[in-house]
PDB file of C-alpha atoms in Angstrom:
ATOM      1  CA  MET J1298     -90.502 -68.657   6.119  1.00 48.00           C
ATOM      2  CA  ASN J1299     -89.189 -65.469   7.773  1.00 46.00           C
ATOM      3  CA  SER J1300     -87.968 -67.398  10.842  1.00 45.00           C
ATOM      4  CA  TYR J1301     -86.121 -69.775   8.483  1.00 42.00           C
ATOM      5  CA  LEU J1302     -84.356 -66.831   6.809  1.00 41.00           C
ATOM      6  CA  LEU J1303     -83.469 -65.310  10.185  1.00 41.00           C
ATOM      7  CA  SER J1304     -82.051 -68.637  11.370  1.00 40.00           C
ATOM      8  CA  ALA J1305     -80.079 -69.070   8.169  1.00 39.00           C
ATOM      9  CA  GLY J1306     -78.793 -65.504   8.424  1.00 40.00           C
ATOM     10  CA  ALA J1307     -77.742 -66.002  12.056  1.00 39.00           C
ATOM     11  CA  PHE J1308     -75.973 -69.241  11.105  1.00 36.00           C
ATOM     12  CA  PHE J1309     -74.155 -67.452   8.281  1.00 36.00           C
ATOM     13  CA  VAL J1310     -72.980 -64.632  10.534  1.00 36.00           C
ATOM     14  CA  LEU J1311     -71.963 -66.924  13.412  1.00 37.00           C
ATOM     15  CA  GLY J1312     -70.518 -69.574  11.128  1.00 35.00           C
ATOM     16  CA  THR J1313     -68.276 -67.155   9.264  1.00 35.00           C
ATOM     17  CA  SER J1314     -67.081 -65.091  12.211  1.00 37.00           C
ATOM     18  CA  ALA J1315     -64.445 -67.692  13.131  1.00 40.00           C
ATOM     19  CA  ALA J1316     -62.860 -67.319   9.696  1.00 42.00           C
ATOM     20  CA  PHE J1317     -62.238 -63.640  10.393  1.00 50.00           C
ATOM     21  CA  ALA J1318     -61.137 -64.072  14.006  1.00 73.00           C
ATOM     22  CA  HIS J1319     -57.400 -64.180  13.351  1.00 88.00           C
ATOM     23  CA  ILE J1320     -54.891 -61.338  13.162  1.00 95.00           C
ATOM     24  CA  THR J1321     -54.639 -60.014   9.602  1.00 95.00           C
ATOM     25  CA  LEU J1322     -52.892 -57.301   7.620  1.00 97.00           C
ATOM     26  CA  GLU J1323     -55.116 -54.473   6.411  1.00 96.00           C
ATOM     27  CA  ALA J1324     -53.381 -54.257   2.994  1.00 96.00           C
ATOM     28  CA  GLN J1325     -52.634 -57.800   1.870  1.00 96.00           C
ATOM     29  CA  GLU J1326     -50.766 -56.964  -1.347  1.00 97.00           C
ATOM     30  CA  ALA J1327     -47.863 -54.611  -2.093  1.00 98.00           C
ATOM     31  CA  ALA J1328     -45.266 -54.149  -4.821  1.00 98.00           C
ATOM     32  CA  VAL J1329     -41.691 -55.287  -4.342  1.00 97.00           C
ATOM     33  CA  GLY J1330     -39.296 -52.344  -4.052  1.00 96.00           C
ATOM     34  CA  SER J1331     -41.953 -50.180  -2.371  1.00 96.00           C
ATOM     35  CA  THR J1332     -42.488 -48.824   1.113  1.00 97.00           C
ATOM     36  CA  TYR J1333     -45.189 -50.825   2.879  1.00 98.00           C
ATOM     37  CA  LYS J1334     -47.306 -49.693   5.830  1.00 98.00           C
ATOM     38  CA  ALA J1335     -48.260 -52.838   7.745  1.00 98.00           C
ATOM     39  CA  VAL J1336     -51.402 -52.494   9.833  1.00 98.00           C
ATOM     40  CA  LEU J1337     -51.928 -55.563  12.012  1.00 98.00           C
ATOM     41  CA  ARG J1338     -55.612 -55.858  12.888  1.00 97.00           C
ATOM     42  CA  VAL J1339     -56.270 -57.500  16.275  1.00 97.00           C
ATOM     43  CA  PRO J1340     -59.980 -58.396  16.430  1.00 96.00           C
ATOM     44  CA  HIS J1341     -60.190 -60.036  19.877  1.00 94.00           C
ATOM     45  CA  GLY J1342     -58.285 -61.236  22.940  1.00 94.00           C
ATOM     46  CA  CYS J1343     -57.326 -64.796  23.911  1.00 93.00           C
ATOM     47  CA  GLU J1344     -60.142 -66.966  25.233  1.00 91.00           C
ATOM     48  CA  GLY J1345     -62.007 -63.867  26.451  1.00 93.00           C
ATOM     49  CA  LYS J1346     -58.947 -62.289  28.095  1.00 96.00           C
ATOM     50  CA  ALA J1347     -57.539 -58.841  27.220  1.00 97.00           C
ATOM     51  CA  THR J1348     -54.562 -58.607  24.869  1.00 97.00           C
ATOM     52  CA  THR J1349     -51.492 -57.359  26.747  1.00 98.00           C
ATOM     53  CA  ALA J1350     -48.772 -57.823  24.107  1.00 98.00           C
ATOM     54  CA  VAL J1351     -48.435 -58.184  20.343  1.00 98.00           C
ATOM     55  CA  ARG J1352     -45.127 -59.450  18.961  1.00 98.00           C
ATOM     56  CA  VAL J1353     -44.481 -59.697  15.204  1.00 98.00           C
ATOM     57  CA  GLN J1354     -41.539 -61.341  13.462  1.00 98.00           C
ATOM     58  CA  ILE J1355     -40.297 -59.424  10.411  1.00 98.00           C
ATOM     59  CA  PRO J1356     -39.643 -61.704   7.417  1.00 98.00           C
ATOM     60  CA  GLU J1357     -36.425 -61.626   5.413  1.00 98.00           C
ATOM     61  CA  GLY J1358     -36.551 -58.978   2.688  1.00 97.00           C
ATOM     62  CA  VAL J1359     -38.556 -56.459   4.719  1.00 98.00           C
ATOM     63  CA  ILE J1360     -35.950 -53.848   5.609  1.00 98.00           C
ATOM     64  CA  SER J1361     -35.684 -50.461   7.283  1.00 97.00           C
ATOM     65  CA  VAL J1362     -38.635 -51.255   9.585  1.00 98.00           C
ATOM     66  CA  LYS J1363     -39.958 -48.456  11.804  1.00 98.00           C
ATOM     67  CA  PRO J1364     -42.798 -49.287  14.201  1.00 98.00           C
ATOM     68  CA  MET J1365     -45.418 -46.748  15.253  1.00 98.00           C
ATOM     69  CA  PRO J1366     -45.571 -46.072  19.002  1.00 98.00           C
ATOM     70  CA  LYS J1367     -48.950 -46.746  20.591  1.00 97.00           C
ATOM     71  CA  ALA J1368     -50.210 -44.716  23.546  1.00 96.00           C
ATOM     72  CA  GLY J1369     -50.323 -46.836  26.708  1.00 97.00           C
ATOM     73  CA  TRP J1370     -48.051 -49.531  25.284  1.00 98.00           C
ATOM     74  CA  THR J1371     -44.273 -50.079  25.587  1.00 98.00           C
ATOM     75  CA  LEU J1372     -42.573 -50.473  22.221  1.00 98.00           C
ATOM     76  CA  GLN J1373     -39.438 -52.572  21.793  1.00 98.00           C
ATOM     77  CA  VAL J1374     -37.572 -53.871  18.760  1.00 98.00           C
ATOM     78  CA  LYS J1375     -35.063 -56.673  18.336  1.00 98.00           C
ATOM     79  CA  ASN J1376     -32.387 -55.953  15.780  1.00 98.00           C
ATOM     80  CA  GLY J1377     -30.337 -58.522  13.916  1.00 98.00           C
ATOM     81  CA  ARG J1378     -28.448 -59.317  10.747  1.00 98.00           C
ATOM     82  CA  TYR J1379     -30.281 -59.974   7.513  1.00 97.00           C
ATOM     83  CA  GLU J1380     -29.493 -63.196   5.642  1.00 97.00           C
ATOM     84  CA  LYS J1381     -27.933 -61.031   2.930  1.00 96.00           C
ATOM     85  CA  SER J1382     -27.265 -57.363   2.187  1.00 96.00           C
ATOM     86  CA  TYR J1383     -29.843 -55.176   0.447  1.00 96.00           C
ATOM     87  CA  GLN J1384     -29.645 -51.880  -1.415  1.00 91.00           C
ATOM     88  CA  LEU J1385     -31.689 -49.034   0.047  1.00 91.00           C
ATOM     89  CA  HIS J1386     -31.419 -45.501  -1.356  1.00 90.00           C
ATOM     90  CA  GLY J1387     -27.983 -46.281  -2.767  1.00 90.00           C
ATOM     91  CA  GLN J1388     -26.701 -47.665   0.539  1.00 93.00           C
ATOM     92  CA  GLU J1389     -26.018 -51.265   1.478  1.00 95.00           C
ATOM     93  CA  VAL J1390     -27.909 -52.473   4.560  1.00 96.00           C
ATOM     94  CA  SER J1391     -27.160 -55.780   6.239  1.00 97.00           C
ATOM     95  CA  SER J1392     -29.019 -55.507   9.540  1.00 97.00           C
ATOM     96  CA  GLY J1393     -32.142 -54.007  11.019  1.00 98.00           C
ATOM     97  CA  VAL J1394     -35.342 -54.709  12.913  1.00 98.00           C
ATOM     98  CA  LYS J1395     -36.202 -58.419  13.031  1.00 98.00           C
ATOM     99  CA  GLU J1396     -39.030 -58.258  15.593  1.00 98.00           C
ATOM    100  CA  VAL J1397     -41.410 -55.626  16.958  1.00 98.00           C
ATOM    101  CA  ASN J1398     -43.081 -55.963  20.357  1.00 98.00           C
ATOM    102  CA  TRP J1399     -45.859 -53.812  21.801  1.00 98.00           C
ATOM    103  CA  SER J1400     -46.483 -54.731  25.454  1.00 98.00           C
ATOM    104  CA  GLY J1401     -47.880 -53.466  28.724  1.00 97.00           C
ATOM    105  CA  GLY J1402     -51.162 -52.228  27.327  1.00 97.00           C
ATOM    106  CA  SER J1403     -54.620 -53.685  27.667  1.00 97.00           C
ATOM    107  CA  LEU J1404     -56.967 -54.353  24.778  1.00 97.00           C
ATOM    108  CA  PRO J1405     -60.166 -55.931  26.185  1.00 96.00           C
ATOM    109  CA  ASP J1406     -61.540 -58.925  24.278  1.00 95.00           C
ATOM    110  CA  GLU J1407     -64.655 -57.018  23.213  1.00 95.00           C
ATOM    111  CA  PHE J1408     -62.635 -54.306  21.427  1.00 96.00           C
ATOM    112  CA  TYR J1409     -60.574 -54.166  18.239  1.00 95.00           C
ATOM    113  CA  ASP J1410     -57.304 -52.306  17.615  1.00 97.00           C
ATOM    114  CA  GLU J1411     -54.445 -51.958  15.145  1.00 98.00           C
ATOM    115  CA  PHE J1412     -50.664 -52.119  15.535  1.00 98.00           C
ATOM    116  CA  VAL J1413     -48.631 -50.401  12.823  1.00 98.00           C
ATOM    117  CA  PHE J1414     -45.125 -50.417  11.361  1.00 98.00           C
ATOM    118  CA  ARG J1415     -43.624 -49.504   8.016  1.00 98.00           C
ATOM    119  CA  GLY J1416     -40.778 -51.005   6.065  1.00 98.00           C
ATOM    120  CA  THR J1417     -39.345 -51.359   2.601  1.00 98.00           C
ATOM    121  CA  LEU J1418     -39.977 -54.478   0.545  1.00 98.00           C
ATOM    122  CA  ALA J1419     -36.608 -55.322  -1.033  1.00 96.00           C
ATOM    123  CA  ALA J1420     -36.568 -54.940  -4.819  1.00 94.00           C
ATOM    124  CA  ASP J1421     -35.293 -58.491  -5.329  1.00 93.00           C
ATOM    125  CA  LEU J1422     -38.176 -60.205  -3.514  1.00 96.00           C
ATOM    126  CA  PRO J1423     -40.032 -62.633  -5.837  1.00 96.00           C
ATOM    127  CA  ALA J1424     -43.279 -61.117  -7.149  1.00 97.00           C
ATOM    128  CA  GLY J1425     -46.207 -63.516  -6.932  1.00 96.00           C
ATOM    129  CA  GLN J1426     -45.089 -65.071  -3.650  1.00 95.00           C
ATOM    130  CA  THR J1427     -46.459 -64.355  -0.179  1.00 96.00           C
ATOM    131  CA  LEU J1428     -44.454 -63.089   2.795  1.00 97.00           C
ATOM    132  CA  TYR J1429     -45.681 -64.130   6.224  1.00 97.00           C
ATOM    133  CA  PHE J1430     -45.477 -62.093   9.433  1.00 98.00           C
ATOM    134  CA  PRO J1431     -45.784 -64.532  12.380  1.00 98.00           C
ATOM    135  CA  VAL J1432     -47.512 -62.875  15.345  1.00 98.00           C
ATOM    136  CA  VAL J1433     -47.766 -63.914  18.989  1.00 97.00           C
ATOM    137  CA  GLN J1434     -50.675 -62.299  20.815  1.00 97.00           C
ATOM    138  CA  GLU J1435     -50.300 -62.471  24.600  1.00 97.00           C
ATOM    139  CA  CYS J1436     -53.145 -62.138  27.037  1.00 96.00           C
ATOM    140  CA  ASP J1437     -53.340 -62.404  30.808  1.00 90.00           C
ATOM    141  CA  GLY J1438     -51.928 -65.938  31.244  1.00 88.00           C
ATOM    142  CA  ALA J1439     -52.823 -67.068  27.708  1.00 92.00           C
ATOM    143  CA  ALA J1440     -51.462 -66.643  24.197  1.00 94.00           C
ATOM    144  CA  GLU J1441     -52.554 -67.052  20.599  1.00 95.00           C
ATOM    145  CA  ARG J1442     -49.706 -67.937  18.215  1.00 96.00           C
ATOM    146  CA  TRP J1443     -50.625 -66.760  14.714  1.00 96.00           C
ATOM    147  CA  ILE J1444     -47.552 -68.425  13.238  1.00 97.00           C
ATOM    148  CA  GLU J1445     -48.770 -71.135  10.852  1.00 95.00           C
ATOM    149  CA  ILE J1446     -47.462 -70.793   7.296  1.00 95.00           C
ATOM    150  CA  PRO J1447     -49.118 -72.916   4.609  1.00 93.00           C
ATOM    151  CA  ALA J1448     -47.049 -75.580   2.882  1.00 91.00           C
ATOM    152  CA  ALA J1449     -46.753 -75.360  -0.904  1.00 85.00           C
ATOM    153  CA  GLY J1450     -50.218 -75.933  -2.371  1.00 84.00           C
ATOM    154  CA  GLN J1451     -51.950 -75.893   1.022  1.00 88.00           C
ATOM    155  CA  ASP J1452     -55.046 -73.728   1.434  1.00 84.00           C
ATOM    156  CA  GLU J1453     -54.424 -70.932   3.957  1.00 83.00           C
ATOM    157  CA  ASP J1454     -58.020 -71.252   5.162  1.00 83.00           C
ATOM    158  CA  ALA J1455     -57.254 -74.783   6.400  1.00 88.00           C
ATOM    159  CA  LEU J1456     -54.874 -73.414   9.059  1.00 92.00           C
ATOM    160  CA  GLU J1457     -56.131 -72.893  12.598  1.00 93.00           C
ATOM    161  CA  TYR J1458     -53.630 -70.137  13.497  1.00 94.00           C
ATOM    162  CA  PRO J1459     -52.465 -68.606  10.193  1.00 95.00           C
ATOM    163  CA  ALA J1460     -49.707 -65.993  10.137  1.00 96.00           C
ATOM    164  CA  PRO J1461     -50.773 -62.744   8.420  1.00 97.00           C
ATOM    165  CA  GLY J1462     -49.684 -62.833   4.772  1.00 96.00           C
ATOM    166  CA  LEU J1463     -48.644 -60.205   2.221  1.00 98.00           C
ATOM    167  CA  LYS J1464     -48.794 -61.073  -1.488  1.00 97.00           C
ATOM    168  CA  LEU J1465     -45.886 -59.553  -3.403  1.00 98.00           C
ATOM    169  CA  ALA J1466     -46.907 -57.715  -6.572  1.00 97.00           C
ATOM    170  CA  PRO J1467     -44.499 -56.863  -9.411  1.00 96.00           C
ATOM    171  CA  LYS J1468     -42.390 -53.733  -9.048  1.00 92.00           C
ATOM    172  CA  GLN J1469     -44.208 -50.659 -10.331  1.00 83.00           C
TER     173      GLN J1469
END
């Protein structure tokens, strides 16, 4: 009986580890109109290889993005125009960071790390919806593209490479 329970427990642990193997956001819900600290959790490399770059696309409506530098990594941002103008502290903003890229470091497959940026969730974003942050994780000669966004009504868990998602809560 005990060996059966141990086998079942091992199956449970091994069987569920794949579901948690993708890049996720630490806080997966935030209120529109608030400042949001995005912590991208990178749990592994690509096919056993060390992670050497993490690139995240910033979705429309996330403005005034400021990434956190990471020791041993080169930090770059790509700026661009927003699809529309937003109000931020009484000022109109129409452009800003559209992509953040940490590169040149080395995160071995057997270790875990976090990559952080902050931004403001525009006040006119629709509460109840989910924003997705597509991420490309590069490793020595390999890549994992965490860019899949579920279609309307599709279960996120059915995706092989889901983009990290943030559920938008009503303004507080």
